[in-house]
Structures are given as structure tokens and as C-alpha cells.
Coordinates of C-alpha atoms in Angstrom, one line a residue:
Chain A
M1 CA -38.4 32.7 -34.1
S2 CA -40.9 31.1 -31.7
I3 CA -40.5 31.9 -28.2
L4 CA -42.5 29.0 -26.7
E5 CA -42.9 25.6 -28.3
V6 CA -44.6 23.0 -27.0
K7 CA -44.0 19.1 -27.9
N8 CA -46.3 16.4 -27.9
L9 CA -47.4 17.0 -24.0
K10 CA -49.2 14.5 -22.4
Y11 CA -50.5 14.9 -18.9
Q12 CA -52.6 12.8 -16.5
Y13 CA -53.5 13.7 -13.1
N14 CA -53.7 10.4 -11.5
N15 CA -50.8 8.2 -12.1
Y16 CA -52.2 5.5 -10.1
E17 CA -54.2 3.9 -12.3
K18 CA -53.2 2.9 -15.7
T19 CA -56.6 3.5 -17.1
S20 CA -57.3 7.1 -16.2
K21 CA -57.6 9.6 -19.1
Y22 CA -55.3 12.4 -20.7
V23 CA -56.1 15.9 -19.9
L24 CA -53.8 16.8 -22.2
D25 CA -53.0 14.3 -25.1
D26 CA -50.2 15.0 -27.5
V27 CA -50.8 18.8 -27.4
S28 CA -47.9 20.2 -30.0
F29 CA -47.9 24.0 -31.0
S30 CA -45.7 26.8 -31.3
I31 CA -45.7 30.8 -30.3
D32 CA -44.0 33.4 -31.8
E33 CA -42.8 36.3 -30.1
K34 CA -45.5 39.1 -30.1
D35 CA -48.2 36.5 -30.7
F36 CA -51.6 37.1 -29.2
V37 CA -52.6 33.6 -28.8
A38 CA -56.5 32.7 -28.0
I39 CA -56.8 29.2 -26.5
I40 CA -60.5 28.2 -26.6
G41 CA -62.9 25.4 -26.0
K42 CA -65.6 24.0 -24.1
S43 CA -65.1 23.6 -20.3
G44 CA -63.0 20.5 -19.1
S45 CA -61.2 20.5 -22.5
G46 CA -58.0 20.8 -20.9
K47 CA -57.0 24.7 -21.2
S48 CA -56.3 25.5 -17.8
T49 CA -54.3 22.6 -17.3
L50 CA -52.3 23.5 -20.4
I51 CA -51.4 26.9 -19.1
S52 CA -50.1 25.5 -15.9
H53 CA -47.7 24.0 -17.7
L54 CA -46.5 26.6 -19.7
N55 CA -44.9 28.5 -16.4
G56 CA -43.4 24.8 -15.1
L57 CA -46.2 24.5 -12.3
Y58 CA -47.0 21.1 -13.8
K59 CA -44.9 18.6 -14.7
A60 CA -46.1 16.9 -18.2
T61 CA -46.7 12.8 -18.0
S62 CA -44.4 13.1 -21.4
G63 CA -43.4 15.7 -23.9
D64 CA -41.5 19.0 -23.5
I65 CA -41.8 22.6 -23.5
L66 CA -39.0 24.8 -25.3
Y67 CA -38.6 28.6 -23.9
N68 CA -36.4 30.3 -26.0
G69 CA -35.3 27.0 -27.4
S70 CA -34.4 25.2 -24.3
S71 CA -36.3 22.9 -22.5
I72 CA -37.8 23.7 -19.4
Y73 CA -37.9 20.3 -17.9
R74 CA -34.0 20.3 -17.6
K75 CA -32.5 19.2 -14.4
D76 CA -30.8 22.6 -13.6
Y77 CA -33.6 24.7 -15.1
N78 CA -34.0 28.0 -12.9
L79 CA -38.3 27.5 -12.7
T80 CA -38.7 30.7 -10.3
G81 CA -36.8 32.6 -12.7
L82 CA -39.0 31.3 -15.6
R83 CA -42.0 32.3 -13.9
F84 CA -40.9 35.8 -13.7
K85 CA -40.5 35.9 -17.7
I86 CA -43.8 33.9 -18.2
G87 CA -46.7 35.5 -16.1
V88 CA -50.0 33.6 -15.2
V89 CA -53.0 35.2 -14.2
F90 CA -55.2 32.3 -12.9
Q91 CA -59.1 32.7 -12.8
Y92 CA -59.6 33.1 -9.3
P93 CA -57.7 36.5 -8.0
E94 CA -58.7 35.3 -4.3
Y95 CA -56.2 32.6 -4.6
Q96 CA -53.2 35.4 -4.8
L97 CA -54.4 38.2 -2.7
F98 CA -52.8 38.1 0.9
S99 CA -51.2 41.6 1.9
E100 CA -52.7 44.4 4.3
T101 CA -53.2 46.7 1.5
V102 CA -53.5 46.5 -2.3
I103 CA -50.0 47.9 -3.0
D104 CA -48.3 45.6 -0.3
D105 CA -49.8 42.9 -2.7
V106 CA -48.9 44.1 -6.4
A107 CA -45.8 44.9 -5.1
F108 CA -44.9 41.6 -3.7
G109 CA -44.1 39.9 -7.3
A110 CA -41.2 42.8 -7.9
I111 CA -40.0 42.5 -4.5
K112 CA -39.7 38.6 -4.7
K113 CA -38.0 39.1 -8.5
G114 CA -35.5 41.1 -7.0
L115 CA -36.4 44.5 -7.4
S116 CA -35.5 47.3 -4.4
K117 CA -38.4 48.3 -2.0
D118 CA -38.7 51.7 -3.3
E119 CA -38.4 50.8 -6.7
A120 CA -41.2 47.7 -6.5
Y121 CA -43.4 50.3 -4.5
K122 CA -43.0 53.1 -7.3
K123 CA -43.7 50.4 -10.2
S124 CA -46.3 48.9 -8.5
E125 CA -48.1 52.6 -8.2
E126 CA -47.6 53.0 -12.1
I127 CA -49.5 49.5 -12.5
L128 CA -52.1 50.7 -10.4
K129 CA -52.5 53.7 -12.5
L130 CA -52.7 51.6 -15.3
F131 CA -55.5 50.1 -14.0
E132 CA -57.0 52.9 -12.9
I133 CA -57.4 51.8 -9.3
E134 CA -54.4 54.0 -7.8
Q135 CA -57.2 55.3 -5.4
L136 CA -57.5 51.9 -3.6
K137 CA -53.6 51.3 -3.0
N138 CA -54.1 51.6 0.8
E139 CA -57.4 49.3 1.3
S140 CA -57.4 46.3 1.8
P141 CA -57.6 43.7 -1.0
F142 CA -60.2 41.7 0.9
N143 CA -63.0 44.5 1.1
L144 CA -62.6 45.1 -2.9
S145 CA -65.4 43.8 -5.6
G146 CA -64.8 41.3 -7.6
G147 CA -63.6 43.4 -10.6
E148 CA -61.2 45.6 -8.2
K149 CA -59.9 42.2 -6.8
R150 CA -59.4 40.7 -10.4
K151 CA -57.5 44.3 -11.6
V152 CA -55.1 44.0 -8.4
A153 CA -54.1 40.3 -9.4
F154 CA -53.7 41.2 -12.8
A155 CA -51.1 44.1 -11.6
G156 CA -49.5 41.8 -9.1
I157 CA -48.6 40.1 -12.4
F158 CA -47.8 42.8 -14.8
V159 CA -45.5 44.5 -12.3
M160 CA -42.9 41.6 -13.1
E161 CA -42.6 42.7 -16.9
P162 CA -42.9 39.4 -18.0
E163 CA -42.3 38.7 -22.1
I164 CA -45.1 36.2 -22.0
L165 CA -48.5 37.4 -20.2
I166 CA -51.0 34.4 -20.0
F167 CA -54.6 34.9 -18.4
D168 CA -57.0 32.4 -17.5
E169 CA -60.6 33.8 -18.9
P170 CA -59.6 37.4 -18.1
D171 CA -63.0 38.9 -19.0
A172 CA -64.7 36.8 -16.3
G173 CA -66.3 39.4 -13.5
L174 CA -65.1 42.5 -15.0
D175 CA -68.2 45.1 -16.7
A176 CA -67.9 46.2 -20.1
T177 CA -65.9 49.2 -19.7
S178 CA -63.2 47.4 -17.3
K179 CA -63.0 44.8 -20.1
T180 CA -62.6 46.8 -23.3
N181 CA -59.8 49.0 -21.3
F182 CA -58.4 45.8 -20.1
Y183 CA -58.0 44.1 -23.7
N184 CA -56.8 47.7 -25.0
L185 CA -54.0 47.7 -22.2
I186 CA -52.8 44.1 -23.2
K187 CA -53.1 45.2 -26.8
K188 CA -51.1 47.9 -26.1
L189 CA -48.3 46.1 -23.9
N190 CA -48.3 43.9 -27.3
E191 CA -47.5 46.3 -29.5
E192 CA -45.3 48.6 -27.9
K193 CA -43.6 46.0 -25.8
D194 CA -43.3 43.1 -27.7
T195 CA -45.1 41.3 -24.8
T196 CA -46.7 37.7 -25.9
I197 CA -50.3 37.5 -25.0
I198 CA -52.0 34.1 -24.4
F199 CA -55.3 34.0 -23.3
I200 CA -58.3 31.6 -22.2
T201 CA -61.7 33.0 -23.4
H202 CA -65.5 31.8 -24.0
N203 CA -66.1 34.9 -25.9
L204 CA -65.0 34.6 -29.7
D205 CA -66.0 37.9 -30.5
D206 CA -63.3 38.9 -28.4
V207 CA -61.1 36.4 -30.5
M208 CA -61.7 37.7 -33.3
E209 CA -61.2 41.4 -32.0
Y210 CA -57.5 40.7 -30.6
A211 CA -56.1 37.4 -31.3
N212 CA -53.9 36.9 -34.8
K213 CA -53.8 32.9 -33.4
V214 CA -55.9 30.6 -32.0
I215 CA -55.7 27.5 -30.4
V216 CA -58.7 25.3 -30.3
L217 CA -58.8 22.4 -27.8
N218 CA -61.2 19.5 -27.0
E219 CA -60.7 16.6 -24.5
G220 CA -57.3 17.2 -24.2
K221 CA -56.6 17.1 -27.7
L222 CA -55.7 20.2 -30.1
L223 CA -57.7 20.3 -32.8
K224 CA -56.5 23.2 -34.7
I225 CA -54.3 26.2 -34.6
G226 CA -54.4 29.0 -36.9
K227 CA -55.4 32.1 -38.0
P228 CA -58.7 33.6 -36.4
Y229 CA -60.8 33.4 -39.5
E230 CA -59.1 29.9 -40.4
V231 CA -60.2 28.3 -37.3
L232 CA -63.4 30.2 -36.4
S233 CA -64.8 29.6 -40.2
D234 CA -64.4 26.0 -40.2
E235 CA -67.6 24.4 -39.6
E236 CA -66.1 20.5 -38.7
I237 CA -63.6 22.0 -36.0
M238 CA -66.2 24.0 -34.4
K239 CA -68.5 21.4 -34.5
N240 CA -66.2 19.1 -33.0
A241 CA -65.5 21.6 -30.5
D242 CA -68.9 22.0 -29.5
L243 CA -68.4 25.8 -30.3
D244 CA -70.6 27.8 -32.1
M245 CA -69.4 30.2 -34.9
P246 CA -69.8 33.9 -34.1
Y247 CA -72.5 35.4 -36.0
A248 CA -70.1 37.8 -37.8
I249 CA -68.5 35.0 -39.6
Q250 CA -71.7 33.3 -40.3
I251 CA -72.5 36.4 -42.1
F252 CA -69.1 36.9 -43.7
N253 CA -69.6 33.5 -45.2
D254 CA -72.7 34.3 -46.5
L255 CA -71.9 37.3 -48.2
K256 CA -68.8 35.6 -49.6
I257 CA -71.0 32.6 -51.2
K258 CA -73.1 35.7 -52.7
G259 CA -70.0 36.6 -54.7
Y260 CA -68.8 39.8 -52.7
N261 CA -65.1 39.8 -52.4
L262 CA -64.4 40.0 -48.7
D263 CA -60.6 40.7 -46.9
T264 CA -60.3 37.5 -44.4
N265 CA -57.5 39.1 -42.7
K266 CA -59.9 41.5 -41.6
L267 CA -62.1 40.2 -39.2
K268 CA -61.7 43.6 -36.1
F269 CA -64.9 45.2 -35.4
N270 CA -64.3 48.2 -37.0
E271 CA -62.9 46.6 -40.2
L272 CA -65.9 44.2 -40.8
Y273 CA -68.2 47.1 -40.5
N274 CA -66.1 48.9 -42.8
Q275 CA -65.9 46.1 -45.5
M276 CA -69.7 45.6 -45.4
L277 CA -70.3 49.2 -45.6
D278 CA -68.1 49.4 -48.6
I279 CA -70.0 46.4 -50.0
N280 CA -72.7 48.7 -51.7
Chain B
M1 CA -46.4 17.3 -1.9
I2 CA -50.1 18.4 -0.8
R3 CA -51.4 16.3 -2.8
D4 CA -50.0 13.5 -0.8
I5 CA -52.4 13.7 2.2
T6 CA -55.0 11.0 1.6
L7 CA -56.6 11.2 4.7
G8 CA -60.4 11.7 4.3
Q9 CA -60.5 11.2 0.3
Y10 CA -62.4 8.7 -1.0
Y11 CA -61.3 6.3 -3.6
K12 CA -64.2 5.1 -5.9
K13 CA -63.7 1.2 -7.0
D14 CA -65.9 -1.4 -6.4
S15 CA -64.7 -3.8 -3.9
I16 CA -66.3 -6.0 -0.9
V17 CA -64.8 -3.5 1.4
H18 CA -66.5 -0.3 -0.3
S19 CA -69.9 -2.6 0.1
L20 CA -69.3 -3.0 3.4
D21 CA -72.2 -1.1 5.8
P22 CA -70.3 1.9 7.3
R23 CA -71.0 0.8 10.9
V24 CA -69.1 -3.1 10.3
K25 CA -66.0 -0.4 8.9
L26 CA -66.0 1.7 11.9
V27 CA -66.4 -0.8 14.0
A28 CA -63.4 -2.9 12.6
T29 CA -61.4 0.2 12.6
L30 CA -61.8 0.9 16.0
V31 CA -61.2 -2.8 16.9
F32 CA -57.8 -2.7 14.8
L33 CA -56.9 0.7 16.5
V34 CA -57.2 -0.6 20.0
S35 CA -55.8 -4.0 19.1
L36 CA -52.4 -2.2 18.0
F37 CA -52.4 -0.6 21.7
I38 CA -52.9 -3.7 23.4
S39 CA -50.3 -5.8 21.5
T40 CA -47.4 -6.8 23.5
N41 CA -45.8 -8.7 21.9
I42 CA -44.7 -10.3 17.9
F43 CA -47.5 -12.2 17.3
A44 CA -50.2 -9.4 17.8
Y45 CA -48.3 -7.3 15.9
L46 CA -48.4 -10.3 13.2
F47 CA -51.7 -10.9 13.5
A48 CA -52.3 -6.9 13.2
T49 CA -50.2 -7.4 10.0
I50 CA -52.6 -9.9 8.2
F51 CA -55.3 -8.2 9.2
L52 CA -54.1 -5.1 7.3
I53 CA -52.7 -7.1 4.6
I54 CA -56.2 -8.5 3.9
A55 CA -57.7 -5.3 4.3
I56 CA -55.5 -3.7 1.5
Y57 CA -55.8 -6.6 -0.7
M58 CA -59.5 -6.8 -0.5
C59 CA -60.6 -2.8 -0.7
R60 CA -58.5 -2.8 -4.0
V61 CA -57.4 0.6 -3.6
P62 CA -53.8 1.0 -5.4
F63 CA -51.5 0.1 -2.4
K64 CA -49.0 3.3 -3.9
F65 CA -52.1 5.7 -3.0
I66 CA -53.0 4.1 0.2
I67 CA -49.2 4.5 1.6
R68 CA -49.0 8.2 -0.1
G69 CA -50.4 9.2 3.3
L70 CA -47.2 8.4 5.2
K71 CA -45.5 10.6 3.8
S72 CA -46.6 13.2 5.7
L73 CA -46.4 11.3 9.0
L74 CA -42.4 11.0 8.5
I75 CA -41.6 14.1 10.9
L76 CA -43.9 12.5 13.9
L77 CA -42.8 9.5 12.9
L78 CA -39.2 10.5 13.5
I79 CA -39.6 12.4 16.6
S80 CA -41.2 9.6 18.4
I81 CA -38.6 7.3 17.1
F82 CA -35.9 9.5 18.5
F83 CA -37.3 10.1 22.3
N84 CA -38.4 6.6 22.6
L85 CA -34.9 5.8 21.6
F86 CA -32.7 8.0 23.4
L87 CA -35.0 8.8 26.4
T88 CA -35.9 4.9 27.7
P89 CA -34.1 3.7 30.6
G90 CA -32.8 0.4 30.5
K91 CA -29.9 -2.0 29.5
I92 CA -27.7 0.1 27.8
V93 CA -26.8 -1.0 24.2
L94 CA -24.8 2.0 22.7
S95 CA -23.4 5.4 24.3
L96 CA -22.9 8.4 22.7
G97 CA -21.9 11.3 24.9
I98 CA -25.1 11.9 26.7
F99 CA -27.6 10.1 24.4
K100 CA -27.9 6.4 25.6
I101 CA -29.4 3.5 23.3
T102 CA -31.1 1.1 25.4
K103 CA -32.7 -2.4 24.7
E104 CA -35.7 -1.2 25.6
G105 CA -35.7 2.0 23.8
I106 CA -35.2 0.3 20.1
I107 CA -38.0 -2.4 21.2
I108 CA -40.7 0.7 22.3
A109 CA -39.2 2.6 19.4
I110 CA -40.1 -0.1 16.9
K111 CA -43.1 -0.5 18.3
M112 CA -44.3 2.9 18.2
A113 CA -43.4 3.2 14.8
I114 CA -45.5 0.4 13.9
R115 CA -48.4 1.4 15.4
L116 CA -48.1 5.0 13.8
I117 CA -48.0 3.6 10.2
Y118 CA -50.6 0.7 10.9
L119 CA -53.0 3.4 12.6
V120 CA -52.7 5.7 9.7
I121 CA -52.9 2.9 7.1
G122 CA -55.7 1.5 8.9
S123 CA -57.8 4.9 9.2
S124 CA -57.0 5.5 5.5
I125 CA -58.5 2.6 4.3
L126 CA -61.8 3.2 6.3
T127 CA -62.0 6.9 4.6
L128 CA -60.8 5.6 1.2
T129 CA -63.5 2.9 1.1
T130 CA -66.3 4.8 2.8
T131 CA -68.0 8.2 1.2
P132 CA -68.0 10.6 3.9
S133 CA -72.2 10.6 3.8
K134 CA -72.1 6.9 4.3
L135 CA -69.6 7.4 7.3
T136 CA -71.6 9.9 9.1
D137 CA -74.8 7.6 8.5
G138 CA -72.9 4.6 9.8
L139 CA -72.0 7.3 13.0
E140 CA -75.2 8.8 13.3
K141 CA -77.0 5.4 13.4
G142 CA -74.2 3.5 15.5
L143 CA -74.2 6.0 18.4
S144 CA -77.7 6.5 18.4
F145 CA -78.2 4.9 21.5
L146 CA -76.4 7.6 23.4
K147 CA -79.4 10.3 22.4
V148 CA -80.8 8.7 25.3
F149 CA -77.9 10.5 27.4
K150 CA -79.0 14.0 25.3
V151 CA -75.6 13.4 23.5
P152 CA -76.9 15.5 20.1
V153 CA -75.6 12.7 18.1
A154 CA -77.1 14.5 14.7
E155 CA -75.4 17.6 15.1
I156 CA -71.9 15.7 16.0
A157 CA -72.3 13.6 12.9
L158 CA -73.1 16.6 10.8
M159 CA -70.0 18.4 12.0
M160 CA -67.9 15.4 11.2
S161 CA -69.4 15.1 7.8
I162 CA -68.6 18.7 7.0
A163 CA -65.0 18.3 8.3
L164 CA -64.4 15.6 6.1
R165 CA -66.1 16.7 3.2
F166 CA -63.7 20.1 3.1
I167 CA -60.2 18.3 3.5
P168 CA -60.0 17.4 0.1
I169 CA -61.6 20.8 -1.2
L170 CA -59.1 22.8 1.0
I171 CA -56.0 20.5 0.0
E172 CA -56.9 21.5 -3.7
E173 CA -57.3 24.9 -2.4
V174 CA -53.8 25.0 -1.0
D175 CA -52.7 23.6 -4.3
K176 CA -54.0 26.6 -6.5
I177 CA -52.8 28.9 -4.0
M178 CA -49.8 27.7 -4.1
N179 CA -49.6 27.5 -7.8
A180 CA -50.8 31.5 -8.0
Q181 CA -48.4 32.4 -5.5
M182 CA -45.6 30.8 -7.4
S183 CA -46.5 32.5 -10.6
R184 CA -45.6 35.5 -8.7
G185 CA -42.2 34.0 -7.4
A186 CA -43.1 33.0 -4.1
D187 CA -40.6 30.0 -3.0
F188 CA -42.0 27.1 -0.7
E189 CA -39.4 24.6 -0.9
H190 CA -36.2 26.6 -0.5
G191 CA -34.5 28.7 2.2
N192 CA -33.8 28.1 6.3
I193 CA -36.9 27.5 8.4
I194 CA -37.5 31.1 9.6
E195 CA -38.0 31.5 5.4
K196 CA -39.9 28.7 5.2
A197 CA -42.1 30.1 7.7
K198 CA -42.3 33.3 6.3
S199 CA -42.7 32.0 3.2
L200 CA -46.1 30.0 4.4
I201 CA -48.2 33.5 5.0
P202 CA -49.0 34.3 1.3
L203 CA -50.4 30.7 1.4
L204 CA -52.2 30.7 4.5
I205 CA -54.0 34.1 4.7
P206 CA -56.0 33.5 1.3
L207 CA -56.4 29.7 2.5
F208 CA -58.4 31.3 5.9
V209 CA -59.8 33.7 4.0
S210 CA -61.7 31.1 1.3
A211 CA -62.3 28.7 4.2
F212 CA -64.5 31.3 6.2
K213 CA -66.1 32.3 3.2
R214 CA -66.7 28.6 2.4
A215 CA -68.2 28.1 5.8
N216 CA -70.6 31.4 5.6
D217 CA -71.8 30.3 2.4
L218 CA -72.2 26.8 3.4
A219 CA -74.4 28.5 6.5
Y220 CA -76.4 30.6 4.2
A221 CA -77.2 27.3 2.2
M222 CA -78.4 25.7 4.9
E223 CA -80.2 28.5 6.2
S224 CA -82.1 29.0 3.0
R225 CA -82.8 25.5 2.7
C226 CA -84.4 25.7 6.5
Y227 CA -82.0 23.2 7.6
S228 CA -82.8 21.9 11.4
S229 CA -80.8 19.2 13.0
D230 CA -83.7 18.1 14.8
A231 CA -86.1 17.4 12.5
I232 CA -87.1 13.8 11.5
R233 CA -85.7 12.3 8.8
T234 CA -86.0 9.4 6.5
K235 CA -83.0 8.1 4.6
L236 CA -82.9 7.5 0.9
R237 CA -80.6 4.5 2.0
P238 CA -81.6 2.9 5.1
L239 CA -78.3 1.0 6.4
K240 CA -79.4 -2.6 6.7
Y241 CA -76.8 -5.3 7.2
K242 CA -76.4 -7.8 5.0
K243 CA -75.0 -11.3 5.3
I244 CA -71.8 -10.1 4.4
D245 CA -71.7 -7.6 7.4
Y246 CA -72.1 -10.2 9.7
M247 CA -69.4 -12.5 8.4
T248 CA -67.2 -9.6 9.0
Y249 CA -68.1 -9.2 12.4
A250 CA -67.5 -12.9 12.9
Y251 CA -64.3 -12.2 11.5
L252 CA -63.7 -9.4 13.6
L253 CA -64.5 -11.3 16.8
L254 CA -61.8 -14.0 16.0
Y255 CA -59.2 -11.3 15.2
I256 CA -59.9 -10.2 18.7
I257 CA -59.7 -13.3 20.4
L258 CA -56.8 -14.0 18.5
I259 CA -55.1 -10.7 19.6
F260 CA -56.3 -11.3 23.5
L261 CA -54.9 -15.1 23.3
T262 CA -51.3 -13.5 22.0
R263 CA -51.2 -11.8 25.6
Y264 CA -50.9 -14.9 27.2
I265 CA -48.1 -16.0 24.9
K266 CA -44.7 -15.8 26.3
I267 CA -41.5 -15.8 24.6
D268 CA -38.6 -17.5 27.0
G269 CA -36.1 -18.9 24.4
I270 CA -38.9 -21.3 23.3
I271 CA -42.6 -20.1 23.1
K272 CA -44.9 -21.5 25.5
F273 CA -48.4 -20.1 26.8
E274 CA -48.4 -19.2 30.5
R275 CA -51.3 -18.6 32.5
F276 CA -54.1 -19.1 30.3
L277 CA -53.9 -23.2 30.6

């Protein structure tokens, strides 16, 4: 069953001029429970604006968003409650860090959700351990490095245990190890706790590795939604969206043209690697 | 909510007002503001209204956009009306316990409200139609005579332009911070006044941190480009008066004269000129 449904969403930033362009233009898609969705598109294509709509921060000019079948634009809809269920981590962690210590900051969301102080701090500590930054818990969040700040920002959302987790370019500012750890962590959440994941990225290799659904945006319009191979191997869509097809897909396609029988559902690095090894 | 602050924002449009020399606009705004405070009777306010309507019409910025800035003025307006209404001595019209509304109080309250509203609209038009860089250029050139008195005009102009430039950036930042905190369940709208004040902490701290960081970055950027305020500079587009600018000055002069004339109009049942003739 689809957990989140976006219907004909339109949005413009400035309502004072009739001519102003739609930042989101008639975007419709639906996301199922346990999906791992990647949103791709070049800068300014409306990706960040789209995710700000998904937890009700922005009100669409027209169109509708359904969470578990009910419209979040209904008058009496509890938007704060929704935000505990749909957690959004924005691109800049600096915008949400404010407490004296890291652990206070992480616990903020949990306390707002209604947990008791003890519970919230216990949970925060667990989350910090998950991100391997428990040694920083009494530091000031302002003295951390960029990558560490990012992890604290993630932890601040994770602590609310949302059903859907949304990330705006989660890999920016993380080193390679932290990035792999982070993706493995959300993969684990996705597999074990059935958390739905939506993430924006410019790295198409990560899309192949982790996503099971891809949304391509260009100039506010939804170009395509589908399985990673369907989308990434579609030359026309990739060209229209101004994106480069990943090398792996290019090689994969060439091999297929040469008559090798390859499984398009197995695109993760290990799977691809094994498929190509098996060719001989 | 926060996007309602129009003060210091530039609205791109191709109009006569936009193309005027910034010095003219600065003088016009100053004249308009002064005229509001020397206005004593209804005719002066009438002329000021006409002046404002012409300016709004000519600048072609959507009216809705201009008056958006007024929303944030509401509380100040209410306070001013309240004090003027109840604390002005004079002929009592209505008495509510210790509060007494006087005829003079009503008149002053209305006058103050009009003044405040016109003041904000008038200065909004200046900033909406003039880019910060042009505004600073105008200030620098217009005030350059003060250099004789060792007033650091260039530095003041620079400070002003930086301050103006950063208003929209900070507003945008407030928006982003609010979004980030609201995603974590922060609530800025509900609760009593103490809860509301407390809920501002998660907003203000990141804002200050980022403002200081920005100031630091800007200082470094200026240092690394060897900025010095007393260097002699030439301008890419030197300010030069055009025909339209002189015409505007002429209209301004006419406006001032009209406003001054209204001071000599006395309303005593019938309208008559006193003292003047």
C-alpha cells in the first residue's frame, strides 16, 4: 500500500506576479512502505522544494499530498504530529544545532515528541552510538567538524523514530567511510524496521547501490519514476535531465547489446561485479 | 510569516521610479518623511496621499507586495494608537473607568497611524526600487560634502550597504532554520507568551551563529582582496543626473511648497487662508 501519495503538486514561490514560473509543475507519484527512493536532477530542478512539501513545511499552490490515505492539507490535520512521522534532514546541519551539548541537541526532537527526559536522553545516547560519535556527547555542537555536525543533525531526526526518513544530499561533507556507514545504517533501518527512505543525491552510483525506486526531476517537472535500471539506462530521460549515465550502466548496456544475458535487477556493486565475472 | 518583511528588499521591475537617480529617490523619501511630520491638517495628508499613490503607481511594484511590510508593523501601530487614544488630555468623548477617550486623542491617534503607515510604505518604495549598491552610491555621493568635516562617508556607506544587503539573506536564513526546527517538532505559533519566547531559542542561536560566521567570512573575503575604504575609486556607472531627475526635483519642490501652504489653511467651518495673505 502506498504510504505517501503526491497528486498534481504545483508550487510557485512568488504569488504576486502571474508570470512567475512553477518551481514544481504537476508532480505526481506514490511511494510504498519500505521503499528506498532516490530523487535525482540537476541543481535548481525543485528537489529540495519537493521534500519540503512532503512533511507539510510548504503549502502547495495546488495539488494534494496523502499520507496513509488522508490529505495533509485538510484543515484540522495535525502537522506537528506528521513531522514526527516524516523526518526531514536538510542540507545544512548548522541550521538546526542550537544546544550547549550534542546530547541536548539530539534529545530535543524526542522531548518534543512527548518522551520523558530520561527516555529521551537514553534514546539519544543509543543513536549517538549508532553514528559512532558517543564520545562527543558533552561537546558543544558548534565546535564540531562539518561531518560530525552532519551526524549530529541526522541523530536529531533519527531519535524521533519516524516512519519515513527524508535526506537532502546526505553524503555532502561526509568522508568515504562515514558515507558508507551512513548508507548501511539507513539500509539496515529500511530492512529491519521497515522505514521508508527518500534521499536526494547527485551521486548516481549510490542510487544504483541503494535505491529501489528513482524519481527524476527537471525544471520542476517529473520526468520519470521507476526502477533504477529503467531510469538510469533511459538515454532520452538522462539527456533531458542533463545527467550523465553511470559508467557501469554504459558498460552493462554495451555488454547486453553484444548478446550477453545480464539481469537488470542486479545492479548493486557486488551483483554487477559477479555478473561480469560470470561472463567468461 | 517571516517572508512578510519587505524592508530592504529589492523588487526588480522596469519603471520610471526604478530608473531614477538614487540621490533623487533619497531626497524624495526624506522630503516625504519630513512632510509627514510637519503636516498639521487634512490637506497636507491629502497631498501626501496623492504623492504616495503616484509613487506606488509609477514604480509598478505590485501593491500587495508593498503593503506586505505593514503586517509586521501591526503591533507597533496598535501600541501607538492605544497610548495616543487614552493618554491624551482634552475634551472627553467616552469614558471607560480609568480610561478616557478624548477628541484630541482620537485625532492624534489617527494622525500617528497614518504617519507610521505612510512612513513604512514610503521607505519601502525607496528600497524596493533601488538596489543596495545604487543606494549606497547615492548616499556616498550625496553626502560627500561631509568629507570636509572628516566624516567617514565611504565607511558609513559601506556599512549601510552591507546591512541592507544582509537583511534578505538573514530573512531567508530564518526561514530555513524555522523549517529545520519545525521538522524536529518545534512549534513557533502556539502557546502563551513565555512558551513562545522559549521556542525562539532554537531559532535565534543558529541565526546568531550563522550571522557571525557570515560577518567573519565577509571580513576575510574583503581582506584577501585588499579592501581599503580610503582608496580612490572610479565607478563603473558614475551617477549622472538625467532630464527625468531634474523634473522629479521640480515636482518635489512643488510638493514641498504645497505642504507648506497647507500650514496656513485654517478650517473654521469654512476653509480660509489666514496669516498667509
